[in-house]
mmCIF file of C-alpha atoms and ligand atoms in Angstrom:
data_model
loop_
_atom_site.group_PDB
_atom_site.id
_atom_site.type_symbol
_atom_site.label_atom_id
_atom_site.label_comp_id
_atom_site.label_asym_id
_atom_site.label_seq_id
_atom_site.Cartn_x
_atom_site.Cartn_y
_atom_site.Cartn_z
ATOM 1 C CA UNK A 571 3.651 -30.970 19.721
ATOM 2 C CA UNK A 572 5.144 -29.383 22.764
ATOM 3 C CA UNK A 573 7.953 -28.129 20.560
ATOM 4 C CA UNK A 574 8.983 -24.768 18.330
ATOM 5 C CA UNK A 575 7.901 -26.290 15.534
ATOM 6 C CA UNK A 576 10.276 -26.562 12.661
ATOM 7 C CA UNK A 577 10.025 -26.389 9.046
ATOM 8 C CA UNK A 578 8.669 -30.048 8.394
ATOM 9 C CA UNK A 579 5.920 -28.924 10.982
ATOM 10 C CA UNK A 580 4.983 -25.994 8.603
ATOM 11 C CA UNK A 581 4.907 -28.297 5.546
ATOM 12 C CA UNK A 582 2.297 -30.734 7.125
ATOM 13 C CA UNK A 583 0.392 -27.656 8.242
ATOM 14 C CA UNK A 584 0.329 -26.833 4.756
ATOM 15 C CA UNK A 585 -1.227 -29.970 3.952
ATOM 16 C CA UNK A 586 -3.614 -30.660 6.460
ATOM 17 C CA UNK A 587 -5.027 -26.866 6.261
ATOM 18 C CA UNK A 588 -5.622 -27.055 2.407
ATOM 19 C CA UNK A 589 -9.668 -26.897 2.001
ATOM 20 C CA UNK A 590 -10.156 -24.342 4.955
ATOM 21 C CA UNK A 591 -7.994 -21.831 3.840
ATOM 22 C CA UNK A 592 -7.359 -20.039 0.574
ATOM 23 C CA UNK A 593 -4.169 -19.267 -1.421
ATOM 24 C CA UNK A 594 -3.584 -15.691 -1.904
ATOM 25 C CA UNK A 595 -2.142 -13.657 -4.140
ATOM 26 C CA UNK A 596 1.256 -11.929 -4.201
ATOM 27 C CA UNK A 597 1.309 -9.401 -6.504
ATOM 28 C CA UNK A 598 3.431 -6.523 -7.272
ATOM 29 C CA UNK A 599 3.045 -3.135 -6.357
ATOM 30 C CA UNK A 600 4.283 -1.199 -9.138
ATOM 31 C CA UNK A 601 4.105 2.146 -6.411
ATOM 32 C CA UNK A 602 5.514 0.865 -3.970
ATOM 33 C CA UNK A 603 8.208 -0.621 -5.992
ATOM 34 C CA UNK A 604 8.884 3.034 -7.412
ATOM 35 C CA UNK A 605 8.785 5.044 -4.421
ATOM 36 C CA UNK A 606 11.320 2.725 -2.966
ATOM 37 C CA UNK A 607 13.860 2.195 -6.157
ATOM 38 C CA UNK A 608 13.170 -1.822 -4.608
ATOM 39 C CA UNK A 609 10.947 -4.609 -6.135
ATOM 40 C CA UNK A 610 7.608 -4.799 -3.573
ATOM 41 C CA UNK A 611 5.499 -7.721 -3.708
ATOM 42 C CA UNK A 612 2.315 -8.011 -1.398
ATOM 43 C CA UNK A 613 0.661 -10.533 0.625
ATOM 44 C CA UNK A 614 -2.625 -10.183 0.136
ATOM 45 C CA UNK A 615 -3.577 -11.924 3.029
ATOM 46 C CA UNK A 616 -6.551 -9.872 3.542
ATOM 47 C CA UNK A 617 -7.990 -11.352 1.225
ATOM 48 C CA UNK A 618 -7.752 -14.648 2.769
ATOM 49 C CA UNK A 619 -11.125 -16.458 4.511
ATOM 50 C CA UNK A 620 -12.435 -14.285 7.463
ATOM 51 C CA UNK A 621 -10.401 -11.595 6.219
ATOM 52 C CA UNK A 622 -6.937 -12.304 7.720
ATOM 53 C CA UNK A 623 -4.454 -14.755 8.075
ATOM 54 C CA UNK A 624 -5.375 -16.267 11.753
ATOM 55 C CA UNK A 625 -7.640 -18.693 9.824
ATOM 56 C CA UNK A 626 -4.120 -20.562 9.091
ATOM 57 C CA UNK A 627 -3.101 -21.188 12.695
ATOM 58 C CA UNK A 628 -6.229 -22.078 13.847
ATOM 59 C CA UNK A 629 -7.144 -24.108 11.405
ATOM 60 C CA UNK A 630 -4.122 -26.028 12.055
ATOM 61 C CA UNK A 631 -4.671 -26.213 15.397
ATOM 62 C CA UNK A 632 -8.031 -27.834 15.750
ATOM 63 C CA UNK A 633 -7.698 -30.144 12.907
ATOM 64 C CA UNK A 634 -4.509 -31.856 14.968
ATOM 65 C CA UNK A 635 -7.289 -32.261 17.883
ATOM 66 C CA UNK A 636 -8.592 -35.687 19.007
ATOM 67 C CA UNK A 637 -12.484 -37.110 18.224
ATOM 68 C CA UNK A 638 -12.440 -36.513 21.527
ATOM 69 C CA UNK A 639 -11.301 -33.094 22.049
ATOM 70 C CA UNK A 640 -13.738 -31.885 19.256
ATOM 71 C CA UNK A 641 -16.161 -33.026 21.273
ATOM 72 C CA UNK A 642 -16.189 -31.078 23.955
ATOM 73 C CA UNK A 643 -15.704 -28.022 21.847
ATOM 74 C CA UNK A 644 -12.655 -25.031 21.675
ATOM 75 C CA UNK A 645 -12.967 -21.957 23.323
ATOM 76 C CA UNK A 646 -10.458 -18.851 22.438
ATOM 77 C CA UNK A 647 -9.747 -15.122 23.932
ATOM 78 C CA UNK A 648 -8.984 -12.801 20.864
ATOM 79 C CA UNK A 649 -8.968 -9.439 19.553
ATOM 80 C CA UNK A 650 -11.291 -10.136 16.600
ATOM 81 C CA UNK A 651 -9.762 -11.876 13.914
ATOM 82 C CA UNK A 652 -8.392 -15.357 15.817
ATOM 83 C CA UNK A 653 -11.809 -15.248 17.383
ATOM 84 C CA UNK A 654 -13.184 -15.373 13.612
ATOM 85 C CA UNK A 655 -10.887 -17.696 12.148
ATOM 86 C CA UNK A 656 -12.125 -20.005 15.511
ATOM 87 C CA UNK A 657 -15.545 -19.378 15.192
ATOM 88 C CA UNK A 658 -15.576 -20.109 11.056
ATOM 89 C CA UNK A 659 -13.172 -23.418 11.517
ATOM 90 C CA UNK A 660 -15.360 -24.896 14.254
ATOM 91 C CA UNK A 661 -18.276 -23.915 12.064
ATOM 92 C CA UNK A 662 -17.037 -25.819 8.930
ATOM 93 C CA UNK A 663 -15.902 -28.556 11.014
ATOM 94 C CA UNK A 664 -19.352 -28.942 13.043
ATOM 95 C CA UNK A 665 -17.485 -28.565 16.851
ATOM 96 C CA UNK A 666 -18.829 -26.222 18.943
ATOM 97 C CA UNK A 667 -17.065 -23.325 19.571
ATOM 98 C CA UNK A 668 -16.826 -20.226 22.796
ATOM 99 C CA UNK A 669 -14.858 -16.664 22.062
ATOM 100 C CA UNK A 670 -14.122 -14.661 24.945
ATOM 101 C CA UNK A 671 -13.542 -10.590 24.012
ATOM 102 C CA UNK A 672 -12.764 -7.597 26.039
ATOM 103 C CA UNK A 673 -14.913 -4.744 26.491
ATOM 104 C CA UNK A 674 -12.020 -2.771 24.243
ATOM 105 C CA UNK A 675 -13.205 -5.042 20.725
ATOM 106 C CA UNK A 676 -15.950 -3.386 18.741
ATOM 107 C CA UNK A 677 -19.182 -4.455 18.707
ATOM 108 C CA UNK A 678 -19.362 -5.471 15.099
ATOM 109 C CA UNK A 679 -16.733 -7.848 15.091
ATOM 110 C CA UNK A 680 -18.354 -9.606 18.416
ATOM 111 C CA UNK A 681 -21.680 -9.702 15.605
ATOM 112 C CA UNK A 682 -19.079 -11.133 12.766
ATOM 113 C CA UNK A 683 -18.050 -14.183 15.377
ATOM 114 C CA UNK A 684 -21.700 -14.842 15.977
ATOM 115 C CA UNK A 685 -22.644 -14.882 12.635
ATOM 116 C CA UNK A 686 -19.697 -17.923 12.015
ATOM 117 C CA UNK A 687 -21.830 -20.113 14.928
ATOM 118 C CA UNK A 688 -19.243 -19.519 18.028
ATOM 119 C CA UNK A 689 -20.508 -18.470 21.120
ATOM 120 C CA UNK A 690 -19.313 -15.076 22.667
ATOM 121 C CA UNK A 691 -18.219 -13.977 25.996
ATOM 122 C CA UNK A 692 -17.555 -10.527 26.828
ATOM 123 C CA UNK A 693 -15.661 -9.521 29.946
ATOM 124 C CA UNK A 694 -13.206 -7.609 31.119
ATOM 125 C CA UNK A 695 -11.166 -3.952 30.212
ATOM 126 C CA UNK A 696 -8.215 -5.058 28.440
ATOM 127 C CA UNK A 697 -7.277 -8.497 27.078
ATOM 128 C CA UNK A 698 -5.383 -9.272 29.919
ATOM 129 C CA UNK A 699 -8.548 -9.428 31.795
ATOM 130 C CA UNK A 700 -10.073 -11.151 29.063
ATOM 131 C CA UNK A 701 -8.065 -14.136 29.575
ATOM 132 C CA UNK A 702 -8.152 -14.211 33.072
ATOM 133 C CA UNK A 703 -12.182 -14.764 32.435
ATOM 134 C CA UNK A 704 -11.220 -16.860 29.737
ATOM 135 C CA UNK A 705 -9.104 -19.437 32.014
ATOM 136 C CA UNK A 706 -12.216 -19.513 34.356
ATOM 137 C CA UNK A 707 -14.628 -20.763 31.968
ATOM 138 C CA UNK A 708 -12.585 -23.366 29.791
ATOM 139 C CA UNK A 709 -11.755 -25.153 33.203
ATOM 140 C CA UNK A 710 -15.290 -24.868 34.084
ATOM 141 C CA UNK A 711 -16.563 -26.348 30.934
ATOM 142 C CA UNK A 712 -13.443 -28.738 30.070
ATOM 143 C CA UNK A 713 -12.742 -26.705 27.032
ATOM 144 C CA UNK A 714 -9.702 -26.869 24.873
ATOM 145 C CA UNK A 715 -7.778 -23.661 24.434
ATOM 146 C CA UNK A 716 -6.843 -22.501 20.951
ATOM 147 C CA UNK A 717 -4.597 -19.579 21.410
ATOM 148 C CA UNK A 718 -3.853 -16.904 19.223
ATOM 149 C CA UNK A 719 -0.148 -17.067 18.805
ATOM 150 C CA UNK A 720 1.875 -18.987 21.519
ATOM 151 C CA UNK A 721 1.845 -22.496 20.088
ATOM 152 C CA UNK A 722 3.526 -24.722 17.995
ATOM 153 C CA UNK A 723 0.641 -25.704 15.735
ATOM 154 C CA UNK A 724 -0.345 -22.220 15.226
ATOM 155 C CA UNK A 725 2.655 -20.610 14.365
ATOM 156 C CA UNK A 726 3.499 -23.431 12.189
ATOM 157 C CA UNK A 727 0.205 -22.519 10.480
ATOM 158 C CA UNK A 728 0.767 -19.035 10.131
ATOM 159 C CA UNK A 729 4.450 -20.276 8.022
ATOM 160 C CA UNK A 730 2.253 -21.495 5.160
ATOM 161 C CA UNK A 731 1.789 -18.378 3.794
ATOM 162 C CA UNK A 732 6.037 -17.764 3.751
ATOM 163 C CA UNK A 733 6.254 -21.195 1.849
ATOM 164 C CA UNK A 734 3.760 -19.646 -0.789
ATOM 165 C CA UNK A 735 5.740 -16.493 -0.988
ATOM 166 C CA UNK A 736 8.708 -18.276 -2.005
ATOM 167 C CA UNK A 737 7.191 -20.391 -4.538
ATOM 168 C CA UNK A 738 5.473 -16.937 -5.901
ATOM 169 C CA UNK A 739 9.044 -15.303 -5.926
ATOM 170 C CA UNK A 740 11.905 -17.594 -4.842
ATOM 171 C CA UNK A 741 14.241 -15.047 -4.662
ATOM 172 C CA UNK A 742 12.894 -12.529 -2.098
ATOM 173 C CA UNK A 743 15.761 -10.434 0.099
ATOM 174 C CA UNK A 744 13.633 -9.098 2.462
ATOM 175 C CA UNK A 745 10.395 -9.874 3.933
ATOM 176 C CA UNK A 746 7.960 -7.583 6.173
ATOM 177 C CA UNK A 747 6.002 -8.781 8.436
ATOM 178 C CA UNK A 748 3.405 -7.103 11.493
ATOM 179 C CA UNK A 749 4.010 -7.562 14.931
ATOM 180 C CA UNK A 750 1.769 -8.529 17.925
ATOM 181 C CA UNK A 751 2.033 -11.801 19.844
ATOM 182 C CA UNK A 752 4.551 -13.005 17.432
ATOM 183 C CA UNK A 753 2.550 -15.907 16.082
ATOM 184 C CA UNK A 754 2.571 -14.386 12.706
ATOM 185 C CA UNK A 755 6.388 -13.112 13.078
ATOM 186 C CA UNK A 756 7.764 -16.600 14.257
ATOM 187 C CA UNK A 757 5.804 -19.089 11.462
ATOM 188 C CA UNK A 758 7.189 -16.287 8.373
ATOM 189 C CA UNK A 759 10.755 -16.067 9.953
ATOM 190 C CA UNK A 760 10.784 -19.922 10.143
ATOM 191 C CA UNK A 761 9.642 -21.252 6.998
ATOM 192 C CA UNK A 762 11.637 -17.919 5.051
ATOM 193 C CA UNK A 763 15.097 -18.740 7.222
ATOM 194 C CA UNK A 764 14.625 -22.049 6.751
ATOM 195 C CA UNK A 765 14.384 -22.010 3.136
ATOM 196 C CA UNK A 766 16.269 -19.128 2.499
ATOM 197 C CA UNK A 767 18.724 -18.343 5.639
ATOM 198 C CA UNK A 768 20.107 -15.184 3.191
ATOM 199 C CA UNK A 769 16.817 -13.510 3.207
ATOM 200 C CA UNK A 770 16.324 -10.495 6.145
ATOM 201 C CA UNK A 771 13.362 -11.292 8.142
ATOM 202 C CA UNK A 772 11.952 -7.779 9.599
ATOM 203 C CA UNK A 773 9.253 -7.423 12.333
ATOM 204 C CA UNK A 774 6.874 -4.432 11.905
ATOM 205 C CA UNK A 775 5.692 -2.956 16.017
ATOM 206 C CA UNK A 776 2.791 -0.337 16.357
ATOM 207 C CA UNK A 777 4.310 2.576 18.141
ATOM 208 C CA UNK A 778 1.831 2.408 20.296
ATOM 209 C CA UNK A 779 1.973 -1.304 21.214
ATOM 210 C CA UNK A 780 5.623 -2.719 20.700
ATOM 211 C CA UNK A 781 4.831 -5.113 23.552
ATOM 212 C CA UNK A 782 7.348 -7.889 21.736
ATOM 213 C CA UNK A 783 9.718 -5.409 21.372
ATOM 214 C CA UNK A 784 9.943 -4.351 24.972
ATOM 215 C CA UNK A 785 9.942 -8.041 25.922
ATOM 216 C CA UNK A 786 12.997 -9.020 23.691
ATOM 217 C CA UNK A 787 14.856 -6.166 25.255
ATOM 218 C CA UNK A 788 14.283 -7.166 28.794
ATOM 219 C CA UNK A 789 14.610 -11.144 27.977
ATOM 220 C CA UNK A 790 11.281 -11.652 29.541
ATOM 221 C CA UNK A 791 7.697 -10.876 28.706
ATOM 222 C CA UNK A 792 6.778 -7.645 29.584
ATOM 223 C CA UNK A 793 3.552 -6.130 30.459
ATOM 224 C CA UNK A 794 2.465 -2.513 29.245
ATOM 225 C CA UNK A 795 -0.788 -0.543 29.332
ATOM 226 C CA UNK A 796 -3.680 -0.468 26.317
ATOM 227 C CA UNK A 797 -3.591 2.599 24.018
ATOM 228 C CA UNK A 798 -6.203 3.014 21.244
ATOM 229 C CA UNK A 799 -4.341 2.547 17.952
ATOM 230 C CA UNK A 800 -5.593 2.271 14.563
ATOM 231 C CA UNK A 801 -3.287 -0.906 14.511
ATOM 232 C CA UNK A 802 -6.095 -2.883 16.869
ATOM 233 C CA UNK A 803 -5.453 -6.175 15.695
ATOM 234 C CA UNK A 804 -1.466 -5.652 17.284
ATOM 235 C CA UNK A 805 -2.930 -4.522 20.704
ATOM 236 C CA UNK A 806 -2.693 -7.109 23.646
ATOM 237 C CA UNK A 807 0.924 -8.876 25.810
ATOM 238 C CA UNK A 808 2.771 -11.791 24.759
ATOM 239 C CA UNK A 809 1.683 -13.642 27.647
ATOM 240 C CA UNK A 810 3.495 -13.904 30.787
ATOM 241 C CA UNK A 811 4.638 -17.399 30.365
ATOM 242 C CA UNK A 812 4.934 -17.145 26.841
ATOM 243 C CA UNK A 813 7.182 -20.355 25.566
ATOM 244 C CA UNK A 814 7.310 -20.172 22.040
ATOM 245 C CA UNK A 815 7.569 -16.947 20.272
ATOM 246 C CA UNK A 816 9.719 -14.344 22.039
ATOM 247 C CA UNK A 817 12.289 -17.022 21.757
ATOM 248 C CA UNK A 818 11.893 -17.899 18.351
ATOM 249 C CA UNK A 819 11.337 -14.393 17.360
ATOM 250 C CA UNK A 820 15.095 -13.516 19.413
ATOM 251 C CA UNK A 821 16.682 -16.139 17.323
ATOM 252 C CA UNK A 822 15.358 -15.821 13.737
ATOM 253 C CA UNK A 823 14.267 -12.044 13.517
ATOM 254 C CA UNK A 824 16.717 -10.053 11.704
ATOM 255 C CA UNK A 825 15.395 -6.600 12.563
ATOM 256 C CA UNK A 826 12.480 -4.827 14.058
ATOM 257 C CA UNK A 827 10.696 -1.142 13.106
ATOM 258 C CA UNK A 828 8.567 0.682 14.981
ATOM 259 C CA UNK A 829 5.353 2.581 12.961
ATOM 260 C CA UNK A 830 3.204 5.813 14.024
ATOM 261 C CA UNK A 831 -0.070 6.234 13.787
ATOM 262 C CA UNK A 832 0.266 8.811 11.652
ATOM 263 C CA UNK A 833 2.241 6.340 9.091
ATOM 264 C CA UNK A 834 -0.213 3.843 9.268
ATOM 265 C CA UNK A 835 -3.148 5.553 8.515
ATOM 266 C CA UNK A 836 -0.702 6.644 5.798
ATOM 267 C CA UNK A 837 -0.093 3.224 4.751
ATOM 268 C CA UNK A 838 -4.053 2.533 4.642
ATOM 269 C CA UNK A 839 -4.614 5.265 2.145
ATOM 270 C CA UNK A 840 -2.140 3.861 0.052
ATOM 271 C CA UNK A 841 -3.613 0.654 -0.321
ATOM 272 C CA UNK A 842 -7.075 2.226 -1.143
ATOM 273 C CA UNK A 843 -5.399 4.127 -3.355
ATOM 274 C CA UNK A 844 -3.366 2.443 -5.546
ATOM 275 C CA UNK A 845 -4.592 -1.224 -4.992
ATOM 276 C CA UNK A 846 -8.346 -0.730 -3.910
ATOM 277 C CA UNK A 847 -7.675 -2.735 -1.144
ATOM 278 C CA UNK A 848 -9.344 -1.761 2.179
ATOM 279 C CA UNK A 849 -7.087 -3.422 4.764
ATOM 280 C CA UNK A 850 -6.862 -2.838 8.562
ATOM 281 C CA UNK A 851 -4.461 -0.861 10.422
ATOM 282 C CA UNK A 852 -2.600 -3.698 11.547
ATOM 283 C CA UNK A 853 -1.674 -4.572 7.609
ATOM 284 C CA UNK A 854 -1.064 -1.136 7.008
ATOM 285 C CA UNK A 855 2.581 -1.201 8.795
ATOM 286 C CA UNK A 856 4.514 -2.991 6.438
ATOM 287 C CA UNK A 857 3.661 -0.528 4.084
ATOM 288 C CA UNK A 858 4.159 2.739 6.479
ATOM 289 C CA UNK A 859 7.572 1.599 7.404
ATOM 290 C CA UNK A 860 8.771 1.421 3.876
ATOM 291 C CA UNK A 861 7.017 4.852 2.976
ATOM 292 C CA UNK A 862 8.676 6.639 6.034
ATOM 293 C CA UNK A 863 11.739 4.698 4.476
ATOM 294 C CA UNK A 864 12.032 2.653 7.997
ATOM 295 C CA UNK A 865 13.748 -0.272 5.589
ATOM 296 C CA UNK A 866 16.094 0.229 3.165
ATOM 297 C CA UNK A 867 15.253 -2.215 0.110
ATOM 298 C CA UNK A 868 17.272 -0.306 -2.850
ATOM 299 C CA UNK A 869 17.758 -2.766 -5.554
ATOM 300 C CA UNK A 870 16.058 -5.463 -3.534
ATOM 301 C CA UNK A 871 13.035 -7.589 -3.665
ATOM 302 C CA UNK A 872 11.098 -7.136 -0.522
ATOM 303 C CA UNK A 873 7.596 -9.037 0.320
ATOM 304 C CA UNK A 874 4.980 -7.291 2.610
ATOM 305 C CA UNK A 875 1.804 -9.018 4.684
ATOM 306 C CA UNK A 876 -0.829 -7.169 4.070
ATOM 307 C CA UNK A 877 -2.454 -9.163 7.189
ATOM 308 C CA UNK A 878 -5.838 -8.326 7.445
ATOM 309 C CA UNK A 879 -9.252 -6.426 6.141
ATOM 310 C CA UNK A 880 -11.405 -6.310 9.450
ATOM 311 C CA UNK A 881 -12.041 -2.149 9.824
ATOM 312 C CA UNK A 882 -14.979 -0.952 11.665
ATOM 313 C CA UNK A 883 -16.534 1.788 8.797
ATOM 314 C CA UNK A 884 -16.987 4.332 10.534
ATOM 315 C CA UNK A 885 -13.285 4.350 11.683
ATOM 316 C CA UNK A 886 -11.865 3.712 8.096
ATOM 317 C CA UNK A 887 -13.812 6.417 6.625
ATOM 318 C CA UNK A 888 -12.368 9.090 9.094
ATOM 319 C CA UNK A 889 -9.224 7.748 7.912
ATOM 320 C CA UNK A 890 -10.216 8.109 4.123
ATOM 321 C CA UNK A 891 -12.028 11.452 5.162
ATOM 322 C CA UNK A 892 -8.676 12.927 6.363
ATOM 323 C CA UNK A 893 -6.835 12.965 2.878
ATOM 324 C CA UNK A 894 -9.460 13.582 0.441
ATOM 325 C CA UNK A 895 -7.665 15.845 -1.736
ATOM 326 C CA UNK A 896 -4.532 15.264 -0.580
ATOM 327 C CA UNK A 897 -2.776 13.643 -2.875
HETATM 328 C C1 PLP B 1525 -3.167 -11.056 14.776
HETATM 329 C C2 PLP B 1525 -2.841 -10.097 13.729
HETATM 330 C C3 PLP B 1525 -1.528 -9.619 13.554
HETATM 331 C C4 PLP B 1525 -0.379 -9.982 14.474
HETATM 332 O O1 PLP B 1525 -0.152 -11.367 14.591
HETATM 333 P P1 PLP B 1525 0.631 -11.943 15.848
HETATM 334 O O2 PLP B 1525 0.781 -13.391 15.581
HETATM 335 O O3 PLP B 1525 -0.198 -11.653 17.064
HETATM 336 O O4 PLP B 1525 1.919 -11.204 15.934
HETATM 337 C C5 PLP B 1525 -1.294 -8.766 12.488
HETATM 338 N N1 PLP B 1525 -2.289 -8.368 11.661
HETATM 339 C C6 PLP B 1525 -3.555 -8.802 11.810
HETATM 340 C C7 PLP B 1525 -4.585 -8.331 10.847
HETATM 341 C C8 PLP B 1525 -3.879 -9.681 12.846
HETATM 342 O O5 PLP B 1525 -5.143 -10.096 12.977
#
């Protein structure tokens, strides 16, 4: 598929990814639901195998491979979680598997990919070097690329969790989703416009790395510098030549909001809070944007993806640390 994949591609995702990936809840958050006089349902996709949603994509991805292909093994540059959902489906599937980080991902989520059987590579100070390394070594070795968000095969993988949404709660209005490479934003907005071309599809940017926001206003992809976030999973470009999701994004996004730190941290705390869920920064903006009342949803069912769970400890309990007694 050398395509934007369409809705049919999302359905035989669906199919073919069943046994690798899990079906998460959507459940209702009765706070959430209150504090914005709306009807919030979340994605609780950090519950899902290797703690986010990337396991979808990339499961769909390799399993489309050739006996051949397998063979010679995958290799994949990531901030963490695509790295693990590589590293666990070449596990399960017995091919042999290479992750290449930056120097900027922790060290326990380098140990996490390990653990899964892949093979990691460190180099370079930002993911853009990262994949410069990256390029060297899978032409070296003959290795096939599985990329974390600019292709067909794994945005059409990351739709499957909008086609359980709507099953969950056919009549959504408004759907929230985070924001990074677009892989995530461009599968949702596809399977919910197709399905449901009433419902308002809204993309979720870190303020600190609205790299696909930047792009879509110059019409290009744009390049800007690293900043530490709590949001780490969103950090990283769209890719210079980037061919699938900037464009998809322009044409099925309805709107895009733009979090603070200080709002997701917010939105972390009340997860913990009133769900017990620990989730990531990253997942925390869907959340943060309604709080700070980013997205009006009055009288409206919205859905949020809570994306991910990976948090290094020591970071989340500074977080929890800060509003202890608070409330
Ligand atoms: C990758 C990731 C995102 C963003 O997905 P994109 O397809 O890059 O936009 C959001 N949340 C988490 C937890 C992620 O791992």
């Amino acid at each position: 598929m050398n395509h934007c994949p369409t809705l049919r591609d999302v359905y035989i995702a669906r199919g073919r990814i069943t046994g690798l990936v899990r079906r998460t809840p959507f459940v209702e958050s009765p706070a959430l639901s209150k504090a914005t006089a709306g009807e919030v349902f979340l994605k609780l996709e950090c519950l899902q195998c290797t703690g986010s949603f990337k396991v979808r994509g990339a499961s769909n991805r390799i399993l489309s491979l050739s006996e051949a292909e397998k063979k010679r093994g995958v290799a994949t540059f990531s901030t963490g979680n695509h790295g693990k959902a590589v590293a666990y489906v070449a596990g399960r599937l017995g091919i042999p598997a290479v992750v290449c980080l930056s120097e900027h991902v922790p060290a326990y989520r380098a140990r996490l990919i390990e653990e899964y059987g892949a093979r990691v590579h460190v180099e370079g100070h930002s993911q853009d070097e990262a994949e410069s390394a990256y390029y060297g070594l899978v032409e070296e070795r003959r290795l096939v690329s599985v990329v974390p968000f600019d292709d067909p095969f794994v945005i059409a993988g990351q739709g499957t969790l909008a086609l359980e949404m709507l099953e969950d709660v056919p009549d959504l209005d408004t759907v929230l989703v985070p924001l990074s490479g677009g892989g995530l934003l461009a599968g949702v907005a596809l399977a919910i416009k197709s399905v449901h071309p009433g419902a308002r599809v809204v993309g979720v940017s870190a303020e600190r790395s609205p790299v696909m926001l930047e792009s879509l206003r110059a019409g290009k992809p744009v390049r800007m510098d690293e900043k530490d976030t709590l949001a780490d999973s969103l950090l990283g470009g769209i890719g210079d030549d980037n061919r699938y999701t900037l464009e998809m994004i322009r044409d099925l996004v309805d709107d895009h909001v733009v979090v603070t730190e200080e709002e997701i941290e917010g939105g972390m705390v009340f997860a913990f809070r009133n769900h017990s869920l620990v989730i990531e920064g990253a997942a925390a903006v869907g959340i943060a944007a309604l709080l700070a009342g980013k997205v009006d949803i009055h009288g409206k069912k919205a859905g949020i993806l809570l994306s991910g769970s990976s948090v290094e400890e020591r970071r989340y309990l500074e977080v929890l640390n800060r509003h202890v007694n608070t409330r």
